[in-house]
């Protein structure tokens, strides 16, 4: 919970609620369909839309490659403007 609040305040500049961040964490699911391809079963939310737009992350893509998964998992977030 503490990390969620730090992310909410320092990175997202308090633009999104703690509930929205918790929902993102709970609902972002990726299923591996074969060795190189994954399917994103998460739900589109305003928080995901903002993160896709500002950070250029493929969070809304239905099909994801292994490289895109690594990009999302290894991303270093900077504060929103």
JSON list of C-alpha atoms in Angstrom, two decimals:
[
{"chain": "A", "resi": 1, "resn": "UNK", "atom": "CA", "xyz": [0.00, 0.00, 0.00]},
{"chain": "A", "resi": 2, "resn": "UNK", "atom": "CA", "xyz": [2.84, 2.38, 0.77]},
{"chain": "A", "resi": 3, "resn": "UNK", "atom": "CA", "xyz": [4.39, 1.90, -2.69]},
{"chain": "A", "resi": 4, "resn": "UNK", "atom": "CA", "xyz": [1.02, 2.59, -4.28]},
{"chain": "A", "resi": 5, "resn": "UNK", "atom": "CA", "xyz": [0.74, 5.88, -2.38]},
{"chain": "A", "resi": 6, "resn": "UNK", "atom": "CA", "xyz": [4.30, 6.89, -3.32]},
{"chain": "A", "resi": 7, "resn": "UNK", "atom": "CA", "xyz": [3.51, 6.11, -6.97]},
{"chain": "A", "resi": 8, "resn": "UNK", "atom": "CA", "xyz": [0.24, 8.07, -6.68]},
{"chain": "A", "resi": 9, "resn": "UNK", "atom": "CA", "xyz": [1.81, 11.17, -5.15]},
{"chain": "A", "resi": 10, "resn": "UNK", "atom": "CA", "xyz": [5.31, 11.39, -6.64]},
{"chain": "A", "resi": 11, "resn": "UNK", "atom": "CA", "xyz": [4.83, 9.89, -10.12]},
{"chain": "A", "resi": 12, "resn": "UNK", "atom": "CA", "xyz": [1.17, 10.49, -10.96]},
{"chain": "A", "resi": 13, "resn": "UNK", "atom": "CA", "xyz": [1.05, 13.87, -9.14]},
{"chain": "A", "resi": 14, "resn": "UNK", "atom": "CA", "xyz": [-2.13, 12.82, -7.30]},
{"chain": "A", "resi": 15, "resn": "UNK", "atom": "CA", "xyz": [-4.16, 12.86, -10.55]},
{"chain": "A", "resi": 16, "resn": "UNK", "atom": "CA", "xyz": [-5.52, 9.36, -9.97]},
{"chain": "A", "resi": 17, "resn": "UNK", "atom": "CA", "xyz": [-6.99, 7.79, -6.85]},
{"chain": "A", "resi": 18, "resn": "UNK", "atom": "CA", "xyz": [-5.40, 5.00, -4.85]},
{"chain": "A", "resi": 19, "resn": "UNK", "atom": "CA", "xyz": [-8.36, 2.88, -5.89]},
{"chain": "A", "resi": 20, "resn": "UNK", "atom": "CA", "xyz": [-7.57, 3.42, -9.60]},
{"chain": "A", "resi": 21, "resn": "UNK", "atom": "CA", "xyz": [-3.96, 2.36, -9.00]},
{"chain": "A", "resi": 22, "resn": "UNK", "atom": "CA", "xyz": [-5.07, -0.73, -7.05]},
{"chain": "A", "resi": 23, "resn": "UNK", "atom": "CA", "xyz": [-7.46, -1.66, -9.87]},
{"chain": "A", "resi": 24, "resn": "UNK", "atom": "CA", "xyz": [-4.64, -1.35, -12.40]},
{"chain": "A", "resi": 25, "resn": "UNK", "atom": "CA", "xyz": [-2.41, -3.63, -10.34]},
{"chain": "A", "resi": 26, "resn": "UNK", "atom": "CA", "xyz": [-5.18, -6.20, -9.81]},
{"chain": "A", "resi": 27, "resn": "UNK", "atom": "CA", "xyz": [-6.59, -6.21, -13.34]},
{"chain": "A", "resi": 28, "resn": "UNK", "atom": "CA", "xyz": [-3.50, -6.03, -15.55]},
{"chain": "A", "resi": 29, "resn": "UNK", "atom": "CA", "xyz": [-3.17, -9.63, -16.69]},
{"chain": "A", "resi": 30, "resn": "UNK", "atom": "CA", "xyz": [-1.07, -11.05, -19.49]},
{"chain": "A", "resi": 31, "resn": "UNK", "atom": "CA", "xyz": [-1.35, -14.62, -20.74]},
{"chain": "A", "resi": 32, "resn": "UNK", "atom": "CA", "xyz": [1.37, -16.31, -22.76]},
{"chain": "A", "resi": 33, "resn": "UNK", "atom": "CA", "xyz": [-0.12, -17.92, -25.88]},
{"chain": "A", "resi": 34, "resn": "UNK", "atom": "CA", "xyz": [3.11, -19.29, -27.35]},
{"chain": "A", "resi": 35, "resn": "UNK", "atom": "CA", "xyz": [6.85, -18.79, -26.94]},
{"chain": "A", "resi": 36, "resn": "UNK", "atom": "CA", "xyz": [6.89, -15.29, -28.41]},
{"chain": "A", "resi": 37, "resn": "UNK", "atom": "CA", "xyz": [3.38, -13.89, -28.03]},
{"chain": "A", "resi": 38, "resn": "UNK", "atom": "CA", "xyz": [1.24, -12.77, -25.12]},
{"chain": "A", "resi": 39, "resn": "UNK", "atom": "CA", "xyz": [-2.37, -11.61, -24.80]},
{"chain": "A", "resi": 40, "resn": "UNK", "atom": "CA", "xyz": [-3.29, -8.66, -22.58]},
{"chain": "A", "resi": 41, "resn": "UNK", "atom": "CA", "xyz": [-6.60, -9.43, -20.82]},
{"chain": "A", "resi": 42, "resn": "UNK", "atom": "CA", "xyz": [-6.62, -6.25, -18.72]},
{"chain": "A", "resi": 43, "resn": "UNK", "atom": "CA", "xyz": [-9.39, -3.67, -18.83]},
{"chain": "A", "resi": 44, "resn": "UNK", "atom": "CA", "xyz": [-8.86, -0.24, -20.38]},
{"chain": "A", "resi": 45, "resn": "UNK", "atom": "CA", "xyz": [-9.03, 2.54, -17.77]},
{"chain": "A", "resi": 46, "resn": "UNK", "atom": "CA", "xyz": [-8.29, 6.29, -17.77]},
{"chain": "A", "resi": 47, "resn": "UNK", "atom": "CA", "xyz": [-5.09, 5.58, -15.81]},
{"chain": "A", "resi": 48, "resn": "UNK", "atom": "CA", "xyz": [-3.88, 3.10, -18.43]},
{"chain": "A", "resi": 49, "resn": "UNK", "atom": "CA", "xyz": [-4.78, 5.56, -21.20]},
{"chain": "A", "resi": 50, "resn": "UNK", "atom": "CA", "xyz": [-2.71, 8.29, -19.52]},
{"chain": "A", "resi": 51, "resn": "UNK", "atom": "CA", "xyz": [0.25, 5.97, -18.96]},
{"chain": "A", "resi": 52, "resn": "UNK", "atom": "CA", "xyz": [0.12, 4.81, -22.60]},
{"chain": "A", "resi": 53, "resn": "UNK", "atom": "CA", "xyz": [0.03, 8.38, -23.86]},
{"chain": "A", "resi": 54, "resn": "UNK", "atom": "CA", "xyz": [2.71, 9.88, -21.64]},
{"chain": "A", "resi": 55, "resn": "UNK", "atom": "CA", "xyz": [5.12, 6.95, -21.23]},
{"chain": "A", "resi": 56, "resn": "UNK", "atom": "CA", "xyz": [4.58, 5.31, -24.66]},
{"chain": "A", "resi": 57, "resn": "UNK", "atom": "CA", "xyz": [3.94, 1.93, -23.06]},
{"chain": "A", "resi": 58, "resn": "UNK", "atom": "CA", "xyz": [1.95, -0.74, -24.93]},
{"chain": "A", "resi": 59, "resn": "UNK", "atom": "CA", "xyz": [-0.53, -1.28, -22.08]},
{"chain": "A", "resi": 60, "resn": "UNK", "atom": "CA", "xyz": [-3.57, -1.12, -24.39]},
{"chain": "A", "resi": 61, "resn": "UNK", "atom": "CA", "xyz": [-2.25, -3.56, -26.98]},
{"chain": "A", "resi": 62, "resn": "UNK", "atom": "CA", "xyz": [-4.18, -6.82, -27.07]},
{"chain": "A", "resi": 63, "resn": "UNK", "atom": "CA", "xyz": [-1.22, -8.78, -28.46]},
{"chain": "A", "resi": 64, "resn": "UNK", "atom": "CA", "xyz": [2.16, -8.21, -26.85]},
{"chain": "A", "resi": 65, "resn": "UNK", "atom": "CA", "xyz": [5.59, -9.50, -27.75]},
{"chain": "A", "resi": 66, "resn": "UNK", "atom": "CA", "xyz": [8.24, -10.63, -25.31]},
{"chain": "A", "resi": 67, "resn": "UNK", "atom": "CA", "xyz": [10.14, -7.39, -25.99]},
{"chain": "A", "resi": 68, "resn": "UNK", "atom": "CA", "xyz": [7.09, -5.27, -25.13]},
{"chain": "A", "resi": 69, "resn": "UNK", "atom": "CA", "xyz": [6.61, -7.21, -21.88]},
{"chain": "A", "resi": 70, "resn": "UNK", "atom": "CA", "xyz": [10.25, -6.56, -20.97]},
{"chain": "A", "resi": 71, "resn": "UNK", "atom": "CA", "xyz": [9.80, -2.86, -21.80]},
{"chain": "A", "resi": 72, "resn": "UNK", "atom": "CA", "xyz": [6.80, -2.57, -19.44]},
{"chain": "A", "resi": 73, "resn": "UNK", "atom": "CA", "xyz": [8.42, -4.53, -16.62]},
{"chain": "A", "resi": 74, "resn": "UNK", "atom": "CA", "xyz": [11.73, -2.69, -16.86]},
{"chain": "A", "resi": 75, "resn": "UNK", "atom": "CA", "xyz": [10.37, 0.83, -17.31]},
{"chain": "A", "resi": 76, "resn": "UNK", "atom": "CA", "xyz": [11.65, 3.58, -14.98]},
{"chain": "A", "resi": 77, "resn": "UNK", "atom": "CA", "xyz": [8.79, 6.00, -14.37]},
{"chain": "A", "resi": 78, "resn": "UNK", "atom": "CA", "xyz": [9.30, 9.74, -14.27]},
{"chain": "A", "resi": 79, "resn": "UNK", "atom": "CA", "xyz": [6.75, 12.17, -12.79]},
{"chain": "A", "resi": 80, "resn": "UNK", "atom": "CA", "xyz": [3.93, 13.32, -15.04]},
{"chain": "A", "resi": 81, "resn": "UNK", "atom": "CA", "xyz": [4.25, 16.96, -16.12]}
]
